[in-house]
Amino acid sequence: MTPTHVSRTSPDLPTSTSVDPIDVAVIGAGPAGLMAAEVLAAAGWRAQVYDAMPSVGRKFLMAGKGGMNLTHSESAGQFVARYGERAHEVGQWLRRFGADDVRTWAHRLGIDTFVGSSGRVFPVDMKAAPLLRAWLARLRASGVRLHVRHRWLGWESCATSDGVHGLRFATPHGELDVRARAVVLALGGASWPQLGSDAAWVPWLRERGVEVAPMRPANAGFEADWTPHMRERFAGQPVKSVTLSLPGGQVRRGEFVISEHGIEGSLVYAMCAPIRDAIAADGHATVYLDLLPDWPLERVVGEVSRARGSRSMASHLQSRLGIAGVKAGLLRECLPRETFDSPAALAAGIKRLPLTLLRTRPIAEVISSAGGVALEALDARLMIGALPGVFCAGEMLDWEAPTGGYLLTACFASACVAGDGAITYLASLR
């Protein structure tokens, strides 16, 4: 039965509500919500999907603008390790739907994929839109109904005496009540709220006794106290072939970008969690850059110590070490002026350049968020212990991962687990 619209704000609209409950309501039409609906439809359950935005998959499309990174081709062990403190839990989801399954799923939608030089997996055309169009066509053909401009407002009632969940939605026609036997929440985190992930759901779950960890930026850039010269001269320039380390021993190699505010980019995102945690503990974090990771310190000392005659220090570093441009700018920015008078001290700075980071960029502009529904509040099927029949999937759960296809793969995987859980739950009601 199609739910009846209800107005609580306009006397000109009807005030009736849906009487017969639907089987399952999926709230959120991003990758996790759509995948949960697909799993349910494949098992014969007619899922109804509700989303606040005028169209579905908006963050999915935005993420694909730079090339739709679907997953990663590295070994399963390395892949699971990318999820850090939640590697064990996410690893369980990936047994249900892992990186190879993502590629198979895309191929069955008619989308060919390839593995890039970094090991990341992309559609051949590098675009998200064709994949989403094919996916939506298949979902509609399987009986999935999509309701856009339906913003969830929380619970009409947590669970009625007959075990049905009452849900409230704001729609262009007024307020709508929907009753559902099972619910899959796939509401996203707190990044990019303009695309629908605004974490408005947090108080509604906490009111029902669900533990929700505070939202924090993930895959975020960090702010540094750049001088005007550094900001104006080098913002937007990449810093390539370096390592970034923290005092605790974490070391990663890659590249990043100087931003107007500080640093961002793939290397920074990969180290986001420990940097963010250090800032939370101490009010700032000092990271160390090795600008010449393939050179031993002794060789750097030897080259810096060579006589430079009438050449400037900038020319000397460029000719002997290949350090110029943004790397030379970082040296001037981060080292005391007197360091350049000591070859040993300068070489040490090149190999371990300290950079103080002050804070993450605002959560609204970062790629993803950490925090969310605590996994301890859920069972193995991702059903909320305090709300039988309500399942959670995707970025609204408390896990995080770097960029590289890991985010999307785990969103898909968690949705498959939640969808399976909802199927089992619905079957138990018969």
Coordinates of C-alpha atoms in Angstrom, one line a residue:
M1 CA 0.0 0.0 0.0
T2 CA 1.3 3.5 -0.8
P3 CA 1.6 5.5 2.4
T4 CA -0.9 8.4 2.8
H5 CA 0.5 11.9 3.2
V6 CA -0.2 13.6 6.5
S7 CA 0.0 17.4 7.2
R8 CA 0.7 18.7 10.6
T9 CA 1.4 22.2 9.4
S10 CA -1.2 23.1 6.8
P11 CA -5.0 22.8 7.5
D12 CA -5.6 22.6 3.7
L13 CA -4.1 19.1 3.5
P14 CA -5.5 15.8 4.8
T15 CA -4.6 14.5 8.2
S16 CA -5.0 10.8 7.7
T17 CA -2.1 8.3 8.0
S18 CA -1.1 5.0 6.4
V19 CA -2.9 2.1 8.0
D20 CA -1.3 -1.0 6.6
P21 CA 2.4 -1.2 7.4
I22 CA 5.0 -1.7 4.6
D23 CA 7.5 -4.5 4.9
V24 CA 10.7 -2.4 5.1
A25 CA 11.6 1.3 5.0
V26 CA 15.1 2.1 3.9
I27 CA 15.9 5.7 5.0
G28 CA 18.8 7.2 2.9
A29 CA 19.4 6.7 -0.8
G30 CA 23.1 6.8 -0.9
P31 CA 25.3 3.8 -1.7
A32 CA 24.4 1.9 1.5
G33 CA 20.7 2.6 1.3
L34 CA 20.5 1.5 -2.3
M35 CA 22.5 -1.6 -1.7
A36 CA 20.3 -2.6 1.3
A37 CA 17.3 -2.2 -0.9
E38 CA 18.9 -4.3 -3.6
V39 CA 19.6 -7.1 -1.2
L40 CA 16.0 -7.0 0.1
A41 CA 14.5 -6.9 -3.3
A42 CA 16.6 -9.9 -4.4
A43 CA 15.0 -11.9 -1.5
G44 CA 11.5 -10.9 -2.6
W45 CA 10.8 -8.1 -0.1
R46 CA 9.5 -4.8 -1.6
A47 CA 11.7 -2.1 -0.1
Q48 CA 10.6 1.5 -0.1
V49 CA 13.5 4.0 0.0
Y50 CA 13.1 7.5 1.4
D51 CA 15.6 10.3 0.9
A52 CA 15.6 14.0 1.9
M53 CA 17.2 15.3 -1.3
P54 CA 15.5 15.9 -4.7
S55 CA 17.5 13.1 -6.3
V56 CA 19.4 10.0 -5.0
G57 CA 23.1 9.2 -4.7
R58 CA 24.2 12.8 -4.6
K59 CA 27.4 12.2 -2.5
F60 CA 28.1 9.2 -4.7
L61 CA 28.0 11.4 -7.8
M62 CA 30.1 14.1 -6.2
A63 CA 32.7 11.6 -5.1
G64 CA 32.9 10.4 -8.7
K65 CA 33.7 13.7 -10.2
G66 CA 37.4 13.2 -9.9
G67 CA 37.2 9.6 -11.1
M68 CA 34.9 7.0 -9.6
N69 CA 37.1 5.0 -7.2
L70 CA 35.0 1.9 -6.5
T71 CA 37.4 -0.3 -4.5
H72 CA 41.0 -1.4 -4.3
S73 CA 42.9 -4.4 -5.7
E74 CA 45.3 -5.1 -2.8
S75 CA 45.3 -8.3 -0.8
A76 CA 42.5 -9.0 1.6
G77 CA 44.7 -8.7 4.6
Q78 CA 46.0 -5.3 3.6
F79 CA 42.6 -4.2 2.6
V80 CA 41.1 -5.1 6.0
A81 CA 44.0 -3.4 7.9
R82 CA 43.0 -0.1 6.3
Y83 CA 40.0 0.1 8.8
G84 CA 42.3 0.6 11.8
E85 CA 40.6 0.1 15.1
R86 CA 37.5 -1.3 13.5
A87 CA 39.4 -3.8 11.2
H88 CA 37.9 -6.8 12.9
E89 CA 34.3 -5.7 12.7
V90 CA 34.6 -4.3 9.1
G91 CA 36.4 -7.5 8.1
Q92 CA 33.3 -9.5 9.0
W93 CA 31.2 -7.3 6.7
L94 CA 33.7 -7.7 3.9
R95 CA 33.3 -11.5 4.1
R96 CA 29.8 -10.9 2.9
F97 CA 30.7 -8.4 0.2
G98 CA 34.3 -7.6 -0.5
A99 CA 36.4 -5.8 -3.2
D100 CA 36.0 -8.6 -5.7
D101 CA 32.2 -8.5 -5.2
V102 CA 32.2 -4.8 -5.9
R103 CA 33.8 -5.4 -9.3
T104 CA 31.4 -8.3 -10.1
W105 CA 28.4 -6.1 -9.1
A106 CA 29.6 -3.3 -11.4
H107 CA 30.1 -5.7 -14.3
R108 CA 26.6 -7.1 -13.9
L109 CA 25.4 -3.5 -14.3
G110 CA 27.2 -3.4 -17.6
I111 CA 30.1 -1.3 -16.2
D112 CA 33.6 -2.5 -17.0
T113 CA 36.4 -1.7 -14.5
F114 CA 40.2 -1.5 -14.5
V115 CA 42.9 -1.4 -12.0
G116 CA 45.0 1.8 -12.0
S117 CA 48.7 2.1 -11.3
S118 CA 48.0 2.8 -7.6
G119 CA 45.9 -0.4 -7.3
R120 CA 42.7 1.5 -7.1
V121 CA 39.7 0.2 -9.2
F122 CA 37.7 2.5 -11.5
P123 CA 35.0 2.2 -14.1
V124 CA 36.6 2.3 -17.5
D125 CA 35.0 5.6 -18.3
M126 CA 35.9 6.9 -14.8
K127 CA 32.4 8.2 -14.3
A128 CA 29.8 7.6 -11.5
A129 CA 26.7 8.7 -13.4
P130 CA 26.4 5.8 -15.9
L131 CA 26.8 3.3 -13.1
L132 CA 24.1 5.0 -10.9
R133 CA 21.7 5.2 -13.9
A134 CA 22.1 1.5 -14.6
W135 CA 21.7 0.7 -10.9
L136 CA 18.6 2.7 -10.4
A137 CA 17.0 1.1 -13.5
R138 CA 17.7 -2.4 -12.0
L139 CA 16.3 -1.4 -8.6
R140 CA 13.1 0.0 -10.1
A141 CA 12.7 -3.2 -12.2
S142 CA 13.0 -5.3 -9.1
G143 CA 10.2 -3.4 -7.4
V144 CA 12.1 -1.0 -5.2
R145 CA 10.2 2.3 -4.8
L146 CA 12.1 5.5 -4.4
H147 CA 10.7 8.5 -2.5
V148 CA 12.7 11.7 -2.9
R149 CA 12.1 14.9 -0.9
H150 CA 11.1 12.8 2.1
R151 CA 13.2 14.0 5.1
W152 CA 13.0 11.7 8.1
L153 CA 11.8 13.6 11.2
G154 CA 12.2 10.7 13.7
W155 CA 9.8 8.3 15.3
E156 CA 6.1 8.5 15.4
S157 CA 6.5 5.8 18.0
C158 CA 9.5 3.6 18.6
A159 CA 7.6 0.4 18.3
T160 CA 3.9 -0.2 18.7
S161 CA 2.4 -3.1 20.5
D162 CA 2.3 -5.1 17.2
G163 CA 6.1 -4.5 16.6
V164 CA 5.6 -2.0 13.8
H165 CA 7.8 1.1 13.7
G166 CA 6.2 4.5 13.2
L167 CA 8.2 6.9 11.1
R168 CA 7.7 10.6 10.3
F169 CA 8.7 12.4 7.1
A170 CA 8.6 15.9 5.9
T171 CA 7.5 16.1 2.3
P172 CA 6.5 18.8 -0.2
H173 CA 2.9 17.9 0.6
G174 CA 3.1 18.1 4.3
E175 CA 4.1 15.6 7.0
L176 CA 3.9 11.9 6.2
D177 CA 3.5 9.0 8.7
V178 CA 4.8 5.6 7.6
R179 CA 4.5 2.3 9.5
A180 CA 7.1 -0.3 8.7
R181 CA 7.8 -3.8 10.0
A182 CA 11.5 -3.3 9.6
V183 CA 13.7 -0.2 9.0
V184 CA 17.2 0.1 7.5
L185 CA 18.8 3.4 8.4
A186 CA 21.5 4.5 6.0
L187 CA 21.6 8.2 6.8
G188 CA 25.3 9.0 6.3
G189 CA 27.7 10.8 8.5
A190 CA 28.2 14.5 9.0
S191 CA 30.4 15.5 6.0
W192 CA 29.0 17.4 3.0
P193 CA 25.7 18.2 4.6
Q194 CA 24.6 20.1 1.5
L195 CA 24.4 16.7 -0.2
G196 CA 22.2 15.2 2.6
S197 CA 24.6 13.9 5.2
D198 CA 23.9 16.3 8.1
A199 CA 23.7 13.9 11.1
A200 CA 20.3 15.3 12.1
W201 CA 19.4 11.8 13.1
V202 CA 21.8 11.7 16.1
P203 CA 19.4 13.0 18.8
W204 CA 16.6 10.8 17.6
L205 CA 18.6 7.6 18.1
R206 CA 20.1 8.9 21.4
E207 CA 16.6 9.5 22.7
R208 CA 15.9 5.9 22.1
G209 CA 18.9 4.8 24.2
V210 CA 21.2 4.1 21.2
E211 CA 24.9 4.9 21.9
V212 CA 26.2 7.4 19.2
A213 CA 29.9 8.4 19.3
P214 CA 30.6 12.1 18.6
M215 CA 31.1 12.9 14.9
R216 CA 34.7 13.8 13.9
P217 CA 36.3 14.8 10.6
A218 CA 37.9 11.9 8.7
N219 CA 39.9 12.1 5.5
A220 CA 40.4 15.7 6.5
G221 CA 42.9 18.4 5.7
F222 CA 44.7 20.1 8.6
E223 CA 45.4 23.8 9.3
A224 CA 48.9 25.2 9.8
D225 CA 50.0 28.7 10.7
W226 CA 51.4 29.5 7.3
T227 CA 53.2 32.8 6.7
P228 CA 51.6 35.0 4.0
H229 CA 54.4 34.1 1.6
M230 CA 53.9 30.4 2.0
R231 CA 50.2 30.7 1.5
E232 CA 50.4 33.0 -1.5
R233 CA 53.3 31.4 -3.2
F234 CA 52.6 27.7 -2.7
A235 CA 48.9 27.1 -2.0
G236 CA 47.6 24.4 -4.5
Q237 CA 51.0 22.9 -5.2
P238 CA 51.7 19.2 -4.6
V239 CA 54.5 17.9 -2.4
K240 CA 55.6 14.6 -4.0
S241 CA 57.6 11.6 -3.0
V242 CA 57.9 12.3 0.8
T243 CA 57.2 10.4 3.9
L244 CA 55.1 11.7 6.8
S245 CA 55.5 10.4 10.3
L246 CA 54.3 11.0 13.8
P247 CA 56.2 10.6 17.1
G248 CA 54.3 7.4 17.8
G249 CA 56.0 5.6 14.9
Q250 CA 53.3 5.8 12.2
V251 CA 55.0 6.4 8.9
R252 CA 53.5 6.6 5.4
R253 CA 54.9 7.6 2.0
G254 CA 53.1 9.4 -0.7
E255 CA 52.2 13.0 -1.6
F256 CA 50.0 15.8 -0.4
V257 CA 49.0 19.3 -1.4
I258 CA 49.7 22.7 0.3
S259 CA 46.4 24.4 0.8
E260 CA 45.6 28.0 1.8
H261 CA 44.9 26.8 5.3
G262 CA 47.5 24.0 5.7
I263 CA 47.8 20.6 4.1
E264 CA 45.5 18.1 2.5
G265 CA 45.6 15.2 0.0
S266 CA 46.0 11.4 0.0
L267 CA 49.0 11.1 2.3
V268 CA 47.4 13.4 4.8
Y269 CA 44.1 11.5 4.6
A270 CA 45.8 8.2 5.2
M271 CA 47.3 9.6 8.5
C272 CA 44.2 11.6 9.5
A273 CA 43.1 9.5 12.5
P274 CA 46.4 9.6 14.4
I275 CA 47.0 13.3 13.6
R276 CA 43.4 14.2 14.7
D277 CA 43.8 12.2 17.9
A278 CA 47.1 13.9 18.7
I279 CA 45.5 17.3 18.3
A280 CA 42.6 16.2 20.5
A281 CA 45.0 15.1 23.2
D282 CA 47.5 18.0 23.1
G283 CA 45.9 20.9 21.2
H284 CA 48.2 20.5 18.3
A285 CA 50.2 17.8 16.5
T286 CA 53.7 17.9 15.1
V287 CA 54.3 15.7 12.1
Y288 CA 57.7 15.1 10.4
L289 CA 58.4 15.2 6.7
D290 CA 61.3 13.4 5.0
L291 CA 61.7 15.4 1.8
L292 CA 64.2 12.9 0.4
P293 CA 63.1 9.4 1.6
D294 CA 65.4 7.6 -0.8
W295 CA 68.5 9.3 0.5
P296 CA 70.3 8.2 3.7
L297 CA 71.1 11.0 6.1
E298 CA 74.8 10.6 5.5
R299 CA 74.5 11.3 1.8
V300 CA 72.3 14.4 2.5
V301 CA 74.9 15.7 5.0
G302 CA 77.6 15.1 2.4
E303 CA 75.9 17.0 -0.4
V304 CA 74.8 19.9 1.8
S305 CA 78.4 20.2 3.1
R306 CA 79.9 20.6 -0.3
A307 CA 81.3 24.1 -1.0
R308 CA 78.8 26.2 -2.8
G309 CA 81.1 29.1 -3.7
S310 CA 79.1 32.2 -4.8
R311 CA 75.9 30.2 -5.3
S312 CA 72.9 31.0 -3.1
M313 CA 71.7 28.3 -0.7
A314 CA 68.6 27.8 -2.8
S315 CA 70.7 27.1 -5.9
H316 CA 73.0 24.8 -3.9
L317 CA 70.1 22.7 -2.6
Q318 CA 68.6 22.5 -6.1
S319 CA 71.8 21.5 -7.8
R320 CA 73.0 19.0 -5.1
L321 CA 69.7 17.6 -3.8
G322 CA 67.1 18.5 -6.3
I323 CA 65.2 20.5 -3.6
A324 CA 63.4 23.5 -5.1
G325 CA 60.0 25.1 -5.3
V326 CA 57.5 24.0 -2.7
K327 CA 60.0 21.7 -0.9
A328 CA 62.5 24.6 -0.5
G329 CA 59.5 26.7 0.6
L330 CA 58.7 24.2 3.4
L331 CA 62.3 24.2 4.6
R332 CA 62.3 28.0 4.9
E333 CA 58.8 27.9 6.5
C334 CA 59.5 25.2 9.1
L335 CA 63.2 25.6 10.1
P336 CA 64.9 28.5 12.0
R337 CA 67.0 30.7 9.9
E338 CA 70.2 29.8 11.7
T339 CA 69.7 26.1 10.6
F340 CA 70.8 27.0 7.1
D341 CA 74.3 27.9 8.5
S342 CA 74.8 24.4 9.7
P343 CA 75.1 21.6 7.1
A344 CA 74.4 18.9 9.7
A345 CA 71.3 20.7 11.1
L346 CA 70.0 21.5 7.6
A347 CA 70.4 17.9 6.5
A348 CA 68.6 16.7 9.6
G349 CA 65.8 19.1 8.8
I350 CA 65.5 17.8 5.3
K351 CA 65.2 14.3 6.6
R352 CA 62.9 15.1 9.5
L353 CA 61.2 18.4 8.9
P354 CA 58.8 19.4 11.7
L355 CA 55.4 20.8 10.8
T356 CA 52.9 21.8 13.4
L357 CA 49.3 21.3 12.7
L358 CA 46.7 23.1 14.7
R359 CA 43.3 21.7 13.8
T360 CA 41.3 19.7 11.3
R361 CA 39.3 21.5 8.7
P362 CA 35.5 21.8 9.5
I363 CA 33.7 18.5 9.3
A364 CA 31.2 19.9 6.8
E365 CA 33.9 20.1 4.1
V366 CA 35.9 16.9 4.6
I367 CA 35.5 13.7 2.6
S368 CA 34.0 11.6 5.4
S369 CA 33.4 11.5 9.1
A370 CA 34.3 9.2 12.0
G371 CA 31.9 8.6 14.9
G372 CA 28.3 7.6 14.7
V373 CA 26.3 4.6 15.9
A374 CA 28.6 2.6 18.2
L375 CA 29.1 -0.9 16.8
E376 CA 28.7 -2.2 20.3
A377 CA 25.1 -1.0 20.2
L378 CA 24.4 -3.4 17.3
D379 CA 24.3 -7.2 16.9
A380 CA 26.2 -9.1 14.2
R381 CA 23.4 -8.4 11.8
L382 CA 23.7 -4.7 12.4
M383 CA 20.4 -4.5 14.2
I384 CA 20.1 -2.0 17.0
G385 CA 19.8 -3.9 20.3
A386 CA 17.5 -1.2 21.8
L387 CA 15.3 -1.1 18.7
P388 CA 14.5 -4.6 17.4
G389 CA 13.8 -4.5 13.7
V390 CA 15.9 -1.4 13.1
F391 CA 19.2 -1.9 11.2
C392 CA 22.0 0.6 10.4
A393 CA 24.5 0.7 7.5
G394 CA 27.1 2.9 5.9
E395 CA 28.9 5.9 7.1
M396 CA 26.5 6.5 10.0
L397 CA 28.2 3.7 11.8
D398 CA 31.3 4.4 14.0
W399 CA 34.2 3.3 11.6
E400 CA 36.5 5.1 9.3
A401 CA 38.8 4.4 6.4
P402 CA 41.2 6.3 4.1
T403 CA 40.3 7.1 0.5
G404 CA 41.1 4.5 -2.1
G405 CA 37.8 2.7 -2.4
Y406 CA 37.7 1.5 1.2
L407 CA 34.9 3.8 2.2
L408 CA 32.6 2.8 -0.6
T409 CA 33.4 -0.9 -0.3
A410 CA 32.6 -1.0 3.4
C411 CA 29.4 1.0 2.9
F412 CA 28.3 -1.6 0.4
A413 CA 29.4 -4.5 2.7
S414 CA 27.6 -3.1 5.8
A415 CA 24.4 -2.6 3.7
C416 CA 24.5 -6.2 2.6
V417 CA 24.9 -7.4 6.2
A418 CA 22.0 -5.1 7.3
G419 CA 19.9 -6.2 4.4
D420 CA 20.4 -9.8 5.3
G421 CA 19.6 -9.0 8.9
A422 CA 16.3 -7.3 7.9
I423 CA 15.4 -10.3 5.7
T424 CA 15.9 -12.7 8.6
Y425 CA 14.0 -10.5 10.9
L426 CA 11.0 -10.1 8.6
A427 CA 10.9 -13.8 8.0
S428 CA 10.7 -14.3 11.8
L429 CA 7.5 -12.2 11.9
R430 CA 5.6 -14.5 9.5

